[in-house]
Amino acid sequence: MNHNTMKELQSDKALVCRREINCDQGGATVFMVLLADGFLIDCGSSGYAERRAMKLAEIINESGPERLGKEGLRP
């Protein structure tokens, strides 16, 4: 993992990530949005899932990702 990747992971930015699931019945790629507090939003595994995750992360980042960051969620 390079230095820029660690900086991104530690930022308030919403990031798109994917999870590979393999089992006896086959496999799937599930796309998700990772928020700054570690919460994952599952965007599914359909043909639209990657684009959905990218759009959701884009919307979150444009509206101020710090609102969903650790500091923004404290009571």
GROMACS .gro file of C-alpha atoms in nm:
model
   75
    1MET     CA    1   0.000   0.000   0.000
    2ASN     CA    2   0.149   0.331  -0.100
    3HIS     CA    3   0.150   0.655   0.095
    4ASN     CA    4  -0.132   0.814  -0.110
    5THR     CA    5  -0.359   0.515  -0.050
    6MET     CA    6  -0.309   0.542   0.327
    7LYS     CA    7  -0.384   0.916   0.313
    8GLU     CA    8  -0.707   0.843   0.123
    9LEU     CA    9  -0.809   0.575   0.373
   10GLN     CA   10  -0.753   0.815   0.663
   11SER     CA   11  -0.947   1.098   0.496
   12ASP     CA   12  -1.319   1.176   0.525
   13LYS     CA   13  -1.364   1.087   0.158
   14ALA     CA   14  -1.619   0.820   0.062
   15LEU     CA   15  -1.435   0.548  -0.130
   16VAL     CA   16  -1.558   0.278  -0.368
   17CYS     CA   17  -1.442  -0.072  -0.286
   18ARG     CA   18  -1.532  -0.422  -0.391
   19ARG     CA   19  -1.551  -0.762  -0.232
   20GLU     CA   20  -1.502  -1.088  -0.415
   21ILE     CA   21  -1.726  -1.369  -0.290
   22ASN     CA   22  -1.656  -1.727  -0.397
   23CYS     CA   23  -1.846  -2.037  -0.295
   24ASP     CA   24  -1.956  -2.374  -0.432
   25GLN     CA   25  -2.240  -2.213  -0.627
   26GLY     CA   26  -2.008  -1.964  -0.800
   27GLY     CA   27  -1.873  -1.619  -0.739
   28ALA     CA   28  -1.979  -1.257  -0.733
   29THR     CA   29  -1.826  -0.914  -0.706
   30VAL     CA   30  -2.008  -0.687  -0.462
   31PHE     CA   31  -1.946  -0.313  -0.484
   32MET     CA   32  -1.965  -0.094  -0.175
   33VAL     CA   33  -1.900   0.260  -0.056
   34LEU     CA   34  -1.667   0.290   0.244
   35LEU     CA   35  -1.736   0.588   0.470
   36ALA     CA   36  -1.478   0.754   0.694
   37ASP     CA   37  -1.610   0.585   1.009
   38GLY     CA   38  -1.570   0.239   0.853
   39PHE     CA   39  -1.937   0.191   0.765
   40LEU     CA   40  -1.992   0.005   0.437
   41ILE     CA   41  -2.289   0.074   0.211
   42ASP     CA   42  -2.361  -0.231  -0.003
   43CYS     CA   43  -2.448  -0.133  -0.361
   44GLY     CA   44  -2.509  -0.485  -0.487
   45SER     CA   45  -2.357  -0.715  -0.743
   46SER     CA   46  -2.574  -0.645  -1.048
   47GLY     CA   47  -2.448  -0.494  -1.370
   48TYR     CA   48  -2.525  -0.149  -1.227
   49ALA     CA   49  -2.355  -0.199  -0.888
   50GLU     CA   50  -2.016  -0.049  -0.972
   51ARG     CA   51  -2.167   0.259  -1.134
   52ARG     CA   52  -2.414   0.294  -0.845
   53ALA     CA   53  -2.127   0.283  -0.593
   54MET     CA   54  -1.926   0.538  -0.791
   55LYS     CA   55  -2.222   0.776  -0.818
   56LEU     CA   56  -2.307   0.741  -0.447
   57ALA     CA   57  -1.945   0.812  -0.345
   58GLU     CA   58  -1.940   1.109  -0.581
   59ILE     CA   59  -2.262   1.251  -0.430
   60ILE     CA   60  -2.130   1.207  -0.076
   61ASN     CA   61  -1.796   1.366  -0.159
   62GLU     CA   62  -1.958   1.662  -0.337
   63SER     CA   63  -2.192   1.737  -0.048
   64GLY     CA   64  -1.919   1.733   0.215
   65PRO     CA   65  -1.787   1.394   0.323
   66GLU     CA   66  -1.682   1.540   0.659
   67ARG     CA   67  -2.052   1.544   0.752
   68LEU     CA   68  -2.031   1.163   0.764
   69GLY     CA   69  -1.680   1.154   0.911
   70LYS     CA   70  -1.592   1.068   1.268
   71GLU     CA   71  -1.621   1.428   1.386
   72GLY     CA   72  -1.943   1.498   1.195
   73LEU     CA   73  -2.129   1.208   1.357
   74ARG     CA   74  -2.036   1.279   1.718
   75PRO     CA   75  -2.331   1.387   1.936
   0.00000   0.00000   0.00000
